[in-house]
Amino acid sequence: GNSVTQMEGPVTLSEEAFLTINCTYTATGYPSLFWYVQYPGEGLQLLLKATKADDKGSNKGFEATYRKETTSFHLEKGSVQVSDSAVYFCALRSIQGAQKLVFGQGTRLTINP
Amino acid sequence: DSGVTQTPKHLITATGQRVTLRCSPRSGDLSVYWYQQSLDQGLQFLIQYYNGEERAKGNILERFSAQQFPDLHSELNLSSLELGDSALYFCASSVGGSGGPTQETQYFGPGTRLLVL
């Protein structure tokens, strides 16, 4: 079945550091890929998405590129801020069958000033 | 604000009890999805409704049931509650729900935090 694997957390960085959170997936066909963010005490917010190979999703300085050859969708940001502290979830949605989202386990990110 | 509303925000109850969680989708969205977020299982899909009809089922226990009403709001009913049912329950909505090239985005509500004592 479909699955998503994220890098183990927690991740702690200093402000203005470069961020990478790795995400790889297993799926049949060509799923859509998403990054959601969950700030403390809040629900899930869509951060960015990509629907086909080589697409780059971007939002709020974050970027991720859909890499079919490596089945990856790594999240990157060039200079993180304290306000980026949150839990980040990588997810996929198959274009066939049920339209459910399959999530990775989440990566907790803490940015220190 | 995603436009998806969920009530109540918090719920504390005892084992063996029954609770109902409510979700109102974004205006114009026909699909509603329910997800459970727990420490041991992570985020898991429970069930999807599209325009009043059940569309897909995930890891939903037989003690749990859901429905979507004509006004498109949805309710998730949890019965014979156990300690392990304590979790954050999210509702999400999307415009459609049949997939295809449009690849609709699911927008999540703030969740209902259930604590079973």
Short mmCIF file of C-alpha atoms in Angstrom, two decimals:
data_model
loop_
_atom_site.label_atom_id
_atom_site.label_comp_id
_atom_site.label_asym_id
_atom_site.label_seq_id
_atom_site.Cartn_x
_atom_site.Cartn_y
_atom_site.Cartn_z
CA GLY A 1 0.00 0.00 0.00
CA ASN A 2 0.91 3.67 -0.08
CA SER A 3 3.20 4.99 2.61
CA VAL A 4 5.25 8.05 3.56
CA THR A 5 8.46 8.11 5.54
CA GLN A 6 9.82 11.29 7.11
CA MET A 7 13.14 11.92 8.78
CA GLU A 8 13.15 11.30 12.48
CA GLY A 9 12.74 14.27 14.73
CA PRO A 10 12.88 16.35 16.70
CA VAL A 11 14.98 18.83 14.76
CA THR A 12 16.46 21.84 16.53
CA LEU A 13 18.08 24.69 14.62
CA SER A 14 19.21 28.22 15.23
CA GLU A 15 17.45 31.14 13.62
CA GLU A 16 18.57 31.80 10.01
CA ALA A 17 19.86 28.23 9.59
CA PHE A 18 19.10 26.17 6.49
CA LEU A 19 16.36 23.59 6.89
CA THR A 20 15.86 20.26 5.18
CA ILE A 21 13.24 17.74 6.25
CA ASN A 22 13.46 14.55 4.22
CA CYS A 23 10.37 12.78 2.90
CA THR A 24 10.18 9.69 0.73
CA TYR A 25 7.12 7.84 -0.41
CA THR A 26 5.92 4.52 -1.75
CA ALA A 27 2.92 4.56 -4.04
CA THR A 28 1.52 3.10 -7.20
CA GLY A 29 1.22 5.53 -10.04
CA TYR A 30 1.87 9.22 -9.55
CA PRO A 31 0.36 10.56 -6.36
CA SER A 32 -0.02 14.17 -5.37
CA LEU A 33 2.35 15.23 -2.60
CA PHE A 34 1.76 17.69 0.22
CA TRP A 35 3.43 19.30 3.18
CA TYR A 36 1.16 20.27 6.04
CA VAL A 37 2.22 22.22 9.14
CA GLN A 38 0.73 22.04 12.62
CA TYR A 39 1.54 24.96 14.92
CA PRO A 40 1.25 24.39 18.68
CA GLY A 41 -2.37 23.94 19.72
CA GLU A 42 -3.69 24.32 16.19
CA GLY A 43 -4.96 22.18 13.35
CA LEU A 44 -3.22 21.23 10.12
CA GLN A 45 -2.50 23.90 7.54
CA LEU A 46 -1.54 23.19 3.97
CA LEU A 47 1.96 24.53 3.42
CA LEU A 48 2.61 23.52 -0.19
CA LYS A 49 1.82 20.85 -2.73
CA ALA A 50 2.95 19.32 -6.02
CA THR A 51 0.82 17.24 -8.31
CA LYS A 52 3.24 15.87 -10.89
CA ALA A 53 6.89 14.96 -11.33
CA ASP A 54 9.37 17.87 -11.28
CA ASP A 55 6.74 20.26 -9.94
CA LYS A 56 8.04 22.58 -7.24
CA GLY A 57 5.68 23.68 -4.51
CA SER A 58 6.55 26.83 -2.58
CA ASN A 59 5.04 29.00 0.12
CA LYS A 60 6.33 31.29 2.90
CA GLY A 61 9.93 30.65 1.87
CA PHE A 62 9.52 26.87 1.97
CA GLU A 63 10.06 24.76 -1.13
CA ALA A 64 9.76 21.10 -2.10
CA THR A 65 10.32 19.42 -5.46
CA TYR A 66 8.49 16.28 -6.59
CA ARG A 67 11.27 13.85 -7.53
CA LYS A 68 9.84 10.77 -9.22
CA GLU A 69 13.20 9.09 -9.76
CA THR A 70 14.01 9.14 -6.04
CA THR A 71 10.35 9.08 -4.84
CA SER A 72 11.10 12.06 -2.64
CA PHE A 73 9.57 15.39 -1.67
CA HIS A 74 12.07 17.00 0.70
CA LEU A 75 11.08 20.26 2.41
CA GLU A 76 13.64 23.08 2.41
CA LYS A 77 13.92 26.64 3.64
CA GLY A 78 16.94 28.83 3.28
CA SER A 79 16.65 30.80 6.52
CA VAL A 80 14.33 29.65 9.29
CA GLN A 81 12.67 31.86 11.87
CA VAL A 82 11.50 31.19 15.41
CA SER A 83 7.93 31.38 14.10
CA ASP A 84 8.60 28.29 11.93
CA SER A 85 8.65 26.12 15.04
CA ALA A 86 5.94 23.54 14.46
CA VAL A 87 5.33 19.93 13.45
CA TYR A 88 5.63 19.26 9.71
CA PHE A 89 3.82 16.43 7.98
CA CYS A 90 4.54 15.04 4.55
CA ALA A 91 1.54 13.41 2.88
CA LEU A 92 0.48 11.81 -0.36
CA ARG A 93 -2.81 11.30 -2.09
CA SER A 94 -3.29 8.73 -4.78
CA ILE A 95 -5.10 9.79 -7.94
CA GLN A 96 -6.82 6.41 -7.98
CA GLY A 97 -9.16 4.87 -5.49
CA ALA A 98 -9.86 6.51 -2.16
CA GLN A 99 -8.95 10.18 -1.91
CA LYS A 100 -7.55 9.84 1.56
CA LEU A 101 -4.30 11.45 2.60
CA VAL A 102 -1.55 9.16 3.83
CA PHE A 103 0.71 10.98 6.28
CA GLY A 104 4.23 10.52 7.47
CA GLN A 105 4.85 10.43 11.19
CA GLY A 106 5.59 14.14 11.44
CA THR A 107 8.80 16.01 12.26
CA ARG A 108 8.89 18.41 15.18
CA LEU A 109 10.98 21.49 14.38
CA THR A 110 12.20 23.90 17.04
CA ILE A 111 13.99 27.10 16.08
CA ASN A 112 16.03 28.83 18.78
CA PRO A 113 16.72 32.59 18.64
CA ASP B 1 -8.66 30.12 9.11
CA SER B 2 -9.41 27.23 6.75
CA GLY B 3 -13.18 27.72 6.77
CA VAL B 4 -13.76 24.26 8.26
CA THR B 5 -15.32 24.36 11.72
CA GLN B 6 -15.39 21.64 14.34
CA THR B 7 -17.18 21.43 17.65
CA PRO B 8 -16.50 20.94 20.44
CA LYS B 9 -12.83 21.91 20.74
CA HIS B 10 -12.31 19.74 23.77
CA LEU B 11 -14.22 16.78 25.14
CA ILE B 12 -13.59 14.86 28.35
CA THR B 13 -15.60 11.74 29.01
CA ALA B 14 -15.42 8.35 30.69
CA THR B 15 -14.83 4.88 29.34
CA GLY B 16 -17.94 3.23 27.96
CA GLN B 17 -19.57 6.51 27.03
CA ARG B 18 -20.66 7.79 23.61
CA VAL B 19 -19.80 11.15 22.06
CA THR B 20 -20.60 13.00 18.86
CA LEU B 21 -18.15 15.25 17.07
CA ARG B 22 -19.43 17.77 14.56
CA CYS B 23 -17.86 19.23 11.44
CA SER B 24 -19.02 21.93 9.05
CA PRO B 25 -17.11 21.97 5.75
CA ARG B 26 -16.03 25.04 3.81
CA SER B 27 -18.79 26.68 1.84
CA GLY B 28 -19.20 24.83 -1.45
CA ASP B 29 -17.21 21.74 -0.44
CA LEU B 30 -19.04 18.44 -0.95
CA SER B 31 -16.53 16.05 0.60
CA VAL B 32 -15.81 15.59 4.27
CA TYR B 33 -12.99 13.46 5.63
CA TRP B 34 -12.33 12.37 9.21
CA TYR B 35 -8.83 11.70 10.55
CA GLN B 36 -7.56 10.59 13.93
CA GLN B 37 -4.25 11.84 15.34
CA SER B 38 -2.86 9.81 18.24
CA LEU B 39 0.60 9.52 19.72
CA ASP B 40 1.04 5.86 18.83
CA GLN B 41 -0.73 5.71 15.43
CA GLY B 42 0.03 9.15 14.05
CA LEU B 43 -2.45 10.68 11.61
CA GLN B 44 -4.83 8.11 10.17
CA PHE B 45 -7.71 8.39 7.76
CA LEU B 46 -11.02 7.16 9.16
CA ILE B 47 -13.76 7.79 6.61
CA GLN B 48 -14.88 10.03 3.74
CA TYR B 49 -18.33 11.25 2.76
CA TYR B 50 -19.20 12.88 -0.52
CA ASN B 51 -22.50 14.71 -0.89
CA GLY B 52 -24.17 12.58 1.77
CA GLU B 53 -22.83 9.22 0.68
CA GLU B 54 -20.00 7.22 2.19
CA ARG B 55 -17.14 7.26 -0.32
CA ALA B 56 -14.22 5.55 1.38
CA LYS B 57 -13.37 3.85 4.63
CA GLY B 58 -10.03 3.63 6.36
CA ASN B 59 -9.00 2.33 9.75
CA ILE B 60 -12.31 3.09 11.41
CA LEU B 61 -13.39 0.89 14.30
CA GLU B 62 -16.83 -0.73 14.30
CA ARG B 63 -17.62 1.29 17.45
CA PHE B 64 -17.26 4.44 15.34
CA SER B 65 -19.72 5.67 12.74
CA ALA B 66 -20.24 8.81 10.75
CA GLN B 67 -22.79 10.48 8.54
CA GLN B 68 -23.13 13.52 6.35
CA PHE B 69 -26.38 15.44 6.41
CA PRO B 70 -28.24 17.23 3.57
CA ASP B 71 -26.70 20.55 4.63
CA LEU B 72 -23.30 18.79 4.20
CA HIS B 73 -22.23 18.99 7.82
CA SER B 74 -20.92 15.73 9.21
CA GLU B 75 -20.94 13.99 12.54
CA LEU B 76 -18.57 11.35 13.86
CA ASN B 77 -20.07 9.14 16.54
CA LEU B 78 -17.75 7.30 18.91
CA SER B 79 -19.32 4.74 21.23
CA SER B 80 -18.20 2.35 23.98
CA LEU B 81 -15.21 4.59 24.41
CA GLU B 82 -11.89 3.17 25.57
CA LEU B 83 -8.82 4.88 26.96
CA GLY B 84 -7.06 4.30 23.64
CA ASP B 85 -9.63 6.41 21.81
CA SER B 86 -8.13 9.53 23.36
CA ALA B 87 -6.85 11.50 20.41
CA LEU B 88 -7.23 14.60 18.28
CA TYR B 89 -9.95 14.13 15.66
CA PHE B 90 -9.70 16.23 12.53
CA CYS B 91 -12.25 16.92 9.89
CA ALA B 92 -11.19 18.06 6.43
CA SER B 93 -13.16 19.11 3.39
CA SER B 94 -12.61 19.43 -0.33
CA VAL B 95 -14.64 20.63 -3.27
CA GLY B 96 -15.11 17.20 -4.81
CA GLY B 97 -13.83 13.81 -3.86
CA SER B 98 -13.58 11.71 -6.93
CA GLY B 99 -9.94 12.39 -7.71
CA GLY B 100 -8.72 12.89 -11.21
CA PRO B 101 -6.43 15.53 -12.59
CA THR B 102 -7.79 18.42 -10.54
CA GLN B 103 -6.22 16.97 -7.40
CA GLU B 104 -8.33 18.87 -4.97
CA THR B 105 -6.76 20.06 -1.75
CA GLN B 106 -8.15 18.99 1.61
CA TYR B 107 -8.55 21.82 4.13
CA PHE B 108 -8.48 20.88 7.80
CA GLY B 109 -10.46 22.11 10.74
CA PRO B 110 -8.87 22.91 14.13
CA GLY B 111 -9.74 19.48 15.51
CA THR B 112 -11.59 18.10 18.55
CA ARG B 113 -9.39 16.87 21.36
CA LEU B 114 -11.00 13.87 23.04
CA LEU B 115 -9.82 12.64 26.41
CA VAL B 116 -11.27 9.40 27.72
CA LEU B 117 -10.73 8.86 31.45
#
